[in-house]
Short mmCIF file of C-alpha atoms in Angstrom, two decimals:
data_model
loop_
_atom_site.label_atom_id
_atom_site.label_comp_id
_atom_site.label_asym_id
_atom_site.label_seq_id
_atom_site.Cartn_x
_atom_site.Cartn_y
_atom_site.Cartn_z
CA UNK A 1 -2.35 -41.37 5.90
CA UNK A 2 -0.10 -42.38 2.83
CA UNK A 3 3.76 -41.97 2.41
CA UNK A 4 5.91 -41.83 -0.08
CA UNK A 5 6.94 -44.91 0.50
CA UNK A 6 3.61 -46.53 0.08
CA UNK A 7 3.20 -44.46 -3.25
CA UNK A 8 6.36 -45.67 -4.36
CA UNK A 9 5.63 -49.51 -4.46
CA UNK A 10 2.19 -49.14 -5.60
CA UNK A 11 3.64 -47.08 -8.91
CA UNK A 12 6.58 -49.33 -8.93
CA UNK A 13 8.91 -46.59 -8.93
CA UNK A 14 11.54 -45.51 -5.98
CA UNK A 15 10.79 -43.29 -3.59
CA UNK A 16 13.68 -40.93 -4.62
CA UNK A 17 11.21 -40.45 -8.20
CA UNK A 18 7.98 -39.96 -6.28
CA UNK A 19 10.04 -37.00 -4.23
CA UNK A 20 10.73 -35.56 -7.53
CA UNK A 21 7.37 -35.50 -8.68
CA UNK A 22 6.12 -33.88 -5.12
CA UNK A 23 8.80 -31.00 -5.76
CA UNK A 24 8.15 -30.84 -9.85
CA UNK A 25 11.49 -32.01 -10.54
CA UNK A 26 11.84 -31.85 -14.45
CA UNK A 27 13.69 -34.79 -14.82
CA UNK A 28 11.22 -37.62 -14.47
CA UNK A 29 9.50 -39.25 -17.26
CA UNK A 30 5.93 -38.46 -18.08
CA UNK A 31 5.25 -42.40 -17.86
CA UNK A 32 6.34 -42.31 -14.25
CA UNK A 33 5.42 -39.59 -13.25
CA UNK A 34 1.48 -40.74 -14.57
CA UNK A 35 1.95 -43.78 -12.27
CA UNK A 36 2.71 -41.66 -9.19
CA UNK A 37 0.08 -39.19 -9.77
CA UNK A 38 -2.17 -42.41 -10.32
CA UNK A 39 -1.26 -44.11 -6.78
CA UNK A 40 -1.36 -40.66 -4.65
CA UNK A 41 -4.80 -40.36 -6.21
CA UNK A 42 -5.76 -44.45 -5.12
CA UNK A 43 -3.81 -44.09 -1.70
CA UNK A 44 -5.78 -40.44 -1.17
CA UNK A 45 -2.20 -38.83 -0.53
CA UNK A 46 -2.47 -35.39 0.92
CA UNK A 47 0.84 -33.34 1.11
CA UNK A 48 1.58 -32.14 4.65
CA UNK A 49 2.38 -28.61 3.09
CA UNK A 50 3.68 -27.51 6.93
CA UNK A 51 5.92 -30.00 7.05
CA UNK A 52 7.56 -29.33 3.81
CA UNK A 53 7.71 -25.90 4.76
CA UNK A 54 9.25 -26.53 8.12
CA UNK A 55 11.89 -28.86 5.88
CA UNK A 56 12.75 -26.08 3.66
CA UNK A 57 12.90 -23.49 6.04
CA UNK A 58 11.04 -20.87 4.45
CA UNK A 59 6.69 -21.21 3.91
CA UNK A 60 6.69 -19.76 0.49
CA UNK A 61 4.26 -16.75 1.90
CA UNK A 62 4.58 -13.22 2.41
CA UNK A 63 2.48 -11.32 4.73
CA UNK A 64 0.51 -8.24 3.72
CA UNK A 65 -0.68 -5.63 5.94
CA UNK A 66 -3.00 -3.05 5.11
CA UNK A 67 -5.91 -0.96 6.65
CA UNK A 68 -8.76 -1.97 4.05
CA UNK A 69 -8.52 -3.68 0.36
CA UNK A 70 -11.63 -2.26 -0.21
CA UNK A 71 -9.77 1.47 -1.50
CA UNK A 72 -7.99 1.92 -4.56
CA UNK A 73 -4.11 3.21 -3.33
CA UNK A 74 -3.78 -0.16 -1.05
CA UNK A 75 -5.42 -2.29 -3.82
CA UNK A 76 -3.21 -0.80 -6.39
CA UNK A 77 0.00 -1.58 -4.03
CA UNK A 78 -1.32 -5.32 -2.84
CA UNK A 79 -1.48 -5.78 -7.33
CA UNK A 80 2.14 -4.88 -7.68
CA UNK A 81 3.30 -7.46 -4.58
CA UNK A 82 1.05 -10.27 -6.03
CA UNK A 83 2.26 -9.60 -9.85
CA UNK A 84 6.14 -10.10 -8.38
CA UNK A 85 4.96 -12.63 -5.81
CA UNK A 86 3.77 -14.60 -8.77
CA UNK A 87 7.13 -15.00 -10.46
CA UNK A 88 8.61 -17.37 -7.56
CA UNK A 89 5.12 -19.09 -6.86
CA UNK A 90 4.99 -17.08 -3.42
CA UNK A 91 1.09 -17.04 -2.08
CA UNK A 92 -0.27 -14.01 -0.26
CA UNK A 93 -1.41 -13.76 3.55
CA UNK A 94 -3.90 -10.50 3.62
CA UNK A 95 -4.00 -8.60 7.30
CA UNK A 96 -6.86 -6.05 6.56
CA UNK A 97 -6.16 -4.35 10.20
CA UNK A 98 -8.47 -1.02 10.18
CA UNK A 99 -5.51 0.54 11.76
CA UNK A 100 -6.00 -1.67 14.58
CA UNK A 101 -2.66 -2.02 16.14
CA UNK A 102 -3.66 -5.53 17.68
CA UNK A 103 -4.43 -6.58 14.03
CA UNK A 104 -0.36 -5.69 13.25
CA UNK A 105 0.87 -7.52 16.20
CA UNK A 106 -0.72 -10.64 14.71
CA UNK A 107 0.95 -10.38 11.40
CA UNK A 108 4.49 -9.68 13.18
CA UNK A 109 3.85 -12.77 15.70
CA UNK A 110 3.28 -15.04 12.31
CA UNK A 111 6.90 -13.58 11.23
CA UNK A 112 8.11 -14.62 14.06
CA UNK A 113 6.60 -18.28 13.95
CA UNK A 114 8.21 -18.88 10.70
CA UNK A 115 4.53 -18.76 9.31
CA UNK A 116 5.69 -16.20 6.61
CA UNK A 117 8.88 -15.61 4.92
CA UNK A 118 8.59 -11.69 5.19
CA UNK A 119 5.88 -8.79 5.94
CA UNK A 120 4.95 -5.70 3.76
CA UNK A 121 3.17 -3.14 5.89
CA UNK A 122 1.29 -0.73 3.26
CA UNK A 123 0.31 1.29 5.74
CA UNK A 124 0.47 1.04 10.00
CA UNK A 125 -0.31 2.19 13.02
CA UNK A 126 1.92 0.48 15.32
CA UNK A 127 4.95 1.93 16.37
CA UNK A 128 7.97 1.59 14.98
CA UNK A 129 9.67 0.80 18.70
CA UNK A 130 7.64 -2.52 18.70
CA UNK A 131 8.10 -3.56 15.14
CA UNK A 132 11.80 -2.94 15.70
CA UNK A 133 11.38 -5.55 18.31
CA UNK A 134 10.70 -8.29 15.62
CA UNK A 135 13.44 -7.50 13.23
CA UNK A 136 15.23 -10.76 14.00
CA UNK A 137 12.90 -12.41 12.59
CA UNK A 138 12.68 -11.93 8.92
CA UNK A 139 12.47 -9.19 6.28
CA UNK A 140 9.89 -6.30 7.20
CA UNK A 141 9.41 -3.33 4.33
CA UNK A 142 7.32 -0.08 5.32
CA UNK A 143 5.52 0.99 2.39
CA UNK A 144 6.25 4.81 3.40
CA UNK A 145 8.22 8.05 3.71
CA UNK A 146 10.24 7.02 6.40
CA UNK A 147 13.26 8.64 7.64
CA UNK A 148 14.70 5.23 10.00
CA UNK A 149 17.48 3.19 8.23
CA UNK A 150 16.42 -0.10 10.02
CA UNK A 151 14.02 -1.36 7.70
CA UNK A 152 13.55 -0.97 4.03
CA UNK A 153 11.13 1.77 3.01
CA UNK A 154 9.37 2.31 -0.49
CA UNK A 155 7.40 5.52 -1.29
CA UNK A 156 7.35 9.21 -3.18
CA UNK A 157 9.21 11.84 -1.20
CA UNK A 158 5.50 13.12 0.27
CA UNK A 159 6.99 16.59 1.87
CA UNK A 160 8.48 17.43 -1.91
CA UNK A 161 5.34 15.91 -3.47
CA UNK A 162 2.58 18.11 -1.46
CA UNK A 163 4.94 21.07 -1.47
CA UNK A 164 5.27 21.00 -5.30
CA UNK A 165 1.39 20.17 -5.10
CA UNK A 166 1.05 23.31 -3.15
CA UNK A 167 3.16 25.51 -5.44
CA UNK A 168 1.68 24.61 -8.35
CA UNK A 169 -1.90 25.22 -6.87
CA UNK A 170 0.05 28.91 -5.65
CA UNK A 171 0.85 29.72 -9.84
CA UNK A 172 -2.75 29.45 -10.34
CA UNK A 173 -3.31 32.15 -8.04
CA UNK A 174 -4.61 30.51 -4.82
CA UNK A 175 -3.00 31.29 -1.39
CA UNK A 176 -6.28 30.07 0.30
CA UNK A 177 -6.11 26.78 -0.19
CA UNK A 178 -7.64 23.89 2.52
CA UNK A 179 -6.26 20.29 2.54
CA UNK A 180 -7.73 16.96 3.13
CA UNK A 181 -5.58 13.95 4.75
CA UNK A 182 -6.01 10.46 5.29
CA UNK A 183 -5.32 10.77 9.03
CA UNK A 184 -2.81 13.20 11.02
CA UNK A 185 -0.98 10.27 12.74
CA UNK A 186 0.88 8.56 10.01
CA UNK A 187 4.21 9.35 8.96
CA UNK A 188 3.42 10.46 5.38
CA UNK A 189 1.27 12.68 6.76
CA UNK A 190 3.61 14.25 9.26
CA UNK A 191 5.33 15.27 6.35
CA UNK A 192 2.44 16.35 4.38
CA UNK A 193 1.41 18.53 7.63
CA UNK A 194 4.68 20.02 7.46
CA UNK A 195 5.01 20.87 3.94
CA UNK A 196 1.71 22.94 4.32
CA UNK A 197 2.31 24.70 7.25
CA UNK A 198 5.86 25.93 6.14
CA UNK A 199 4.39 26.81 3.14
CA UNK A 200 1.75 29.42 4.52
CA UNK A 201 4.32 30.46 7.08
CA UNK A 202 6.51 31.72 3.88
CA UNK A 203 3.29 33.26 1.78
CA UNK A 204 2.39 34.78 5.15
CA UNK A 205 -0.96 33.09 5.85
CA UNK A 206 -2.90 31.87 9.12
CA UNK A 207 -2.93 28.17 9.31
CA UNK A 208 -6.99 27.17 9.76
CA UNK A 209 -7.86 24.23 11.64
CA UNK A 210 -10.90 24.24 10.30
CA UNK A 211 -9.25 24.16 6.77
CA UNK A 212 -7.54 20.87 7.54
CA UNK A 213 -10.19 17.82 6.87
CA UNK A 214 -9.13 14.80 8.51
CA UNK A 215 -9.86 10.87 8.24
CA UNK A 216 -10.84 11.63 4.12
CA UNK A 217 -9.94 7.82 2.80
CA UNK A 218 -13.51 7.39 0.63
CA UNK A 219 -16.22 8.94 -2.05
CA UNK A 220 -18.42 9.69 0.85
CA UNK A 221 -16.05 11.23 2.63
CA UNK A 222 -15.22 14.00 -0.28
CA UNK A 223 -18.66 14.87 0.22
CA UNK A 224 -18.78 15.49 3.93
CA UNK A 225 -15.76 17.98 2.61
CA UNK A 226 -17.81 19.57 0.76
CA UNK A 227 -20.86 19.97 3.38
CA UNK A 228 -18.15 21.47 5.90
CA UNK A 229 -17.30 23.98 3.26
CA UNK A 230 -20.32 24.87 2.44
CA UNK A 231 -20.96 25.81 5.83
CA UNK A 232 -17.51 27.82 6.51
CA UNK A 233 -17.76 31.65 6.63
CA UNK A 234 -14.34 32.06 5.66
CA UNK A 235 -13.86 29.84 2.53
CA UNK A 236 -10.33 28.44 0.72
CA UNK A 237 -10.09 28.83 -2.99
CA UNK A 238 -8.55 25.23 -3.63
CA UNK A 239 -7.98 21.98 -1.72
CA UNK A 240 -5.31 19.84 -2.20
CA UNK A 241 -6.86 16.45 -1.74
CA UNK A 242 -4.77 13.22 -0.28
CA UNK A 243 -6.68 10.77 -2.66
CA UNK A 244 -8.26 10.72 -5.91
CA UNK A 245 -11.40 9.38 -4.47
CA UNK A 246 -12.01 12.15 -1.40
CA UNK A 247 -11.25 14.84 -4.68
CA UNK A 248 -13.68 12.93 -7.07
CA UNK A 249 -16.55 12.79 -3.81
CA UNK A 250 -15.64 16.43 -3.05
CA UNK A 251 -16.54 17.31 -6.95
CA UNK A 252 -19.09 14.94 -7.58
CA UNK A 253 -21.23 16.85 -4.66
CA UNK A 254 -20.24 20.48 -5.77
CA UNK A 255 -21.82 19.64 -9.15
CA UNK A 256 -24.93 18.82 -7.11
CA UNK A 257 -24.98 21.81 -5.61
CA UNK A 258 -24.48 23.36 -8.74
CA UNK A 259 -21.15 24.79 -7.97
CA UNK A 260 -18.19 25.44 -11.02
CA UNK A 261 -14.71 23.34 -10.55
CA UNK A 262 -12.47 25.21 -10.78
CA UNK A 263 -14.25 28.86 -10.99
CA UNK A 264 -15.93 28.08 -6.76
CA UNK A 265 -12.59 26.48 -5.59
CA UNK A 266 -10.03 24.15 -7.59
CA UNK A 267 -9.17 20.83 -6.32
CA UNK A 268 -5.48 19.02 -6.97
CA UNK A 269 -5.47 15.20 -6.01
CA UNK A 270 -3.17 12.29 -5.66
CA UNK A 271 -2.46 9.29 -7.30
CA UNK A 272 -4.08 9.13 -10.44
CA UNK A 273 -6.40 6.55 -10.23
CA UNK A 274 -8.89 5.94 -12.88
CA UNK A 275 -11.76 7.90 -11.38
CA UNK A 276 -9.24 11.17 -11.74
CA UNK A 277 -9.54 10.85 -15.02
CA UNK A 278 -12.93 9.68 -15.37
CA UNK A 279 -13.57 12.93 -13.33
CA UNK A 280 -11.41 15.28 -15.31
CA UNK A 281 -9.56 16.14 -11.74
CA UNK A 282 -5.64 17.06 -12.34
CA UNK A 283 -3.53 14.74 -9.79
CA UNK A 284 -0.11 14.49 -8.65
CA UNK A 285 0.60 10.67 -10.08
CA UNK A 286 2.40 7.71 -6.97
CA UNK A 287 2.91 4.71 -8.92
CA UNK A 288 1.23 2.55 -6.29
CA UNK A 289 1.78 -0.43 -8.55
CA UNK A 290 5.67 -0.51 -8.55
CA UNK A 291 5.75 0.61 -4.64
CA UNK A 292 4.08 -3.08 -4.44
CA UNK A 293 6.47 -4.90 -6.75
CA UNK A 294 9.81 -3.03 -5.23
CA UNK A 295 8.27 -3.85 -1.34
CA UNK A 296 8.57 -7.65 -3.05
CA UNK A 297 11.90 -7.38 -4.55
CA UNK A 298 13.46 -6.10 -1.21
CA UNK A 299 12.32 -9.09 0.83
CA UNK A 300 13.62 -11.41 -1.67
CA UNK A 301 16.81 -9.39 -1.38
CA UNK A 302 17.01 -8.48 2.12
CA UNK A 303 20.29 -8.71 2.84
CA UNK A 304 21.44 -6.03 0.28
CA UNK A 305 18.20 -3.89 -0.08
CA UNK A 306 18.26 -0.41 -0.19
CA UNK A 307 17.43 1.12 3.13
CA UNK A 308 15.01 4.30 1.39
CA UNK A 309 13.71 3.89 -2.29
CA UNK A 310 12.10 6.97 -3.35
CA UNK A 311 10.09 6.83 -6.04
CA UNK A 312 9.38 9.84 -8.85
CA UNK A 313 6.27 11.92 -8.71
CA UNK A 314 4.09 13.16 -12.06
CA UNK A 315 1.83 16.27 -11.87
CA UNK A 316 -1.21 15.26 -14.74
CA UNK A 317 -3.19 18.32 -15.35
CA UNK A 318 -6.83 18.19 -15.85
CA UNK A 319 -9.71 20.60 -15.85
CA UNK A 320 -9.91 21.13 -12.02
CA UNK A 321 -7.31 23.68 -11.24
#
């Protein structure tokens, strides 16, 4: 293959010029910098982008890791990294992991290859023993509500948030009031958990297991919701729904059944997507968007991030409460 030095006596310029034109050096004449383009494209030059990499020390990419793009929250996040990404030229490596923790491991093993110059986890399931194992190796930010002071964490303070989502849905009148989750395990929601079990401990209220609806991520799974309450002898009055997409599938399929939001049960969502408003369904607003471009910021300022940003929450009422 072609080197600069080749390129360099077939545009007749010096080979410091044709390294300013590989590294878009503004101080090169349009003329030359024609007759380099011109020779790379006769000699077939292709840039060993590795190797420039491996001379600068740094790859230019930042890692991503995330259960599924296909869902609105993560997609919303991933936006906000690639909009701030996009103001230093960085580029993107997606690890859609489906919680698998084998899936993670990869990701941290390409931080610690020098593959990519840091790693946003927007959500995980590894442990945070083993990812403390590959802090050495470059910036890592946890796109959570996390109480550890080792890495940089970005989120809404989700106890307060589903508390004051529980309150509020408590001055409308309801003390029976079921809850869906993404999944128990995470750390968010732990704290979600333990926001709603401190809160019927204080109005004096059985926790129900069968009032807590797990692994609720999609449209279709809003629906199952509503299929296991319709077969519940002892019913809640209002659900306070992790996503806006589990609320909008849990109303969509009432309507079909031809019940009344909010006069059956009321529903109270997070994160104000689109479909939230599209379905008239009041939500508890994350600004998923920002968590993205502040998970950015921190990597590029590692050394003096902030150990815990927590972000402001926004009730927006709607007609389902």
């Amino acid at each position: 293959m072609a080197n600069i030095r080749e390129i360099a006596k077939l545009a007749g310029v010096s080979v410091t010029t044709v390294s300013r034109v590989l590294n878009h050096h503004p101080y090169v004449s349009e003329e030359k910098r024609n007759s380099v383009r011109k020779a790379m494209a006769a000699l077939n030059y292709k840039r060993n982008i590795n190797a420039v990499h491996l001379s600068k020390g740094a790859s230019n990419m930042i890692g991503v890791v995330l259960p599924t793009i296909n869902h609105p929250y993560f997609s919303s996040i991933v936006d906000g990294i690639a909009e701030e990404a996009m103001k230093d030229n960085q580029q993107l490596i997606l690890f859609q992991t489906n919680y698998e923790t084998t899936k993670e491991l990869d990701a941290l093993e390409m931080l610690r290859g020098n593959l990519i110059d840091g790693l946003v986890f927007c959500s995980r399931a590894i442990s945070l023993k083993v990812i403390k194992e590959y802090k050495e190796y470059g910036p890592i930010i946890l796109c959570e509500d996390s109480d550890q002071t080792i890495f940089p964490s970005i989120s809404i303070p989700h106890e307060r948030a589903f508390q004051y989502g529980l309150q509020y849905l408590i001055s409308k009148g309801h003390t029976r009031i079921a809850y869906c989750l993404g999944r128990k395990e995470g750390p968010n929601s732990f704290k979600r958990i333990r926001a709603y079990e401190n809160m019927m401990k204080n109005l004096n209220q059985k926790v129900r297991n069968e009032w807590l609806f797990d692994h609720c991520l999609t449209i279709e799974d809003g629906s199952e919701v509503l299929m296991k309450y319709i077969h519940l002898k002892d019913k809640p009055t209002a659900f306070l729904v992790g996503n806006d997409q589990v609320a909008a599938g849990l109303k969509l399929t009432a309507i079909n059944y031809r019940l009344s939001i909010p006069k059956d049960f009321a529903i109270l969502s997070f994160d104000n997507q689109p479909i939230s408003e599209l379905m008239g369904i009041s939500t508890i607003e994350i600004r998923t968007k920002e968590i993205g471009r502040l998970a950015v910021q921190s990597i590029k300022e590692y050394e003096n991030a902030t150990n815990r940003l927590t972000l402001p929450f926004t009730l927006i009422e709607r007609n389902s409460v």
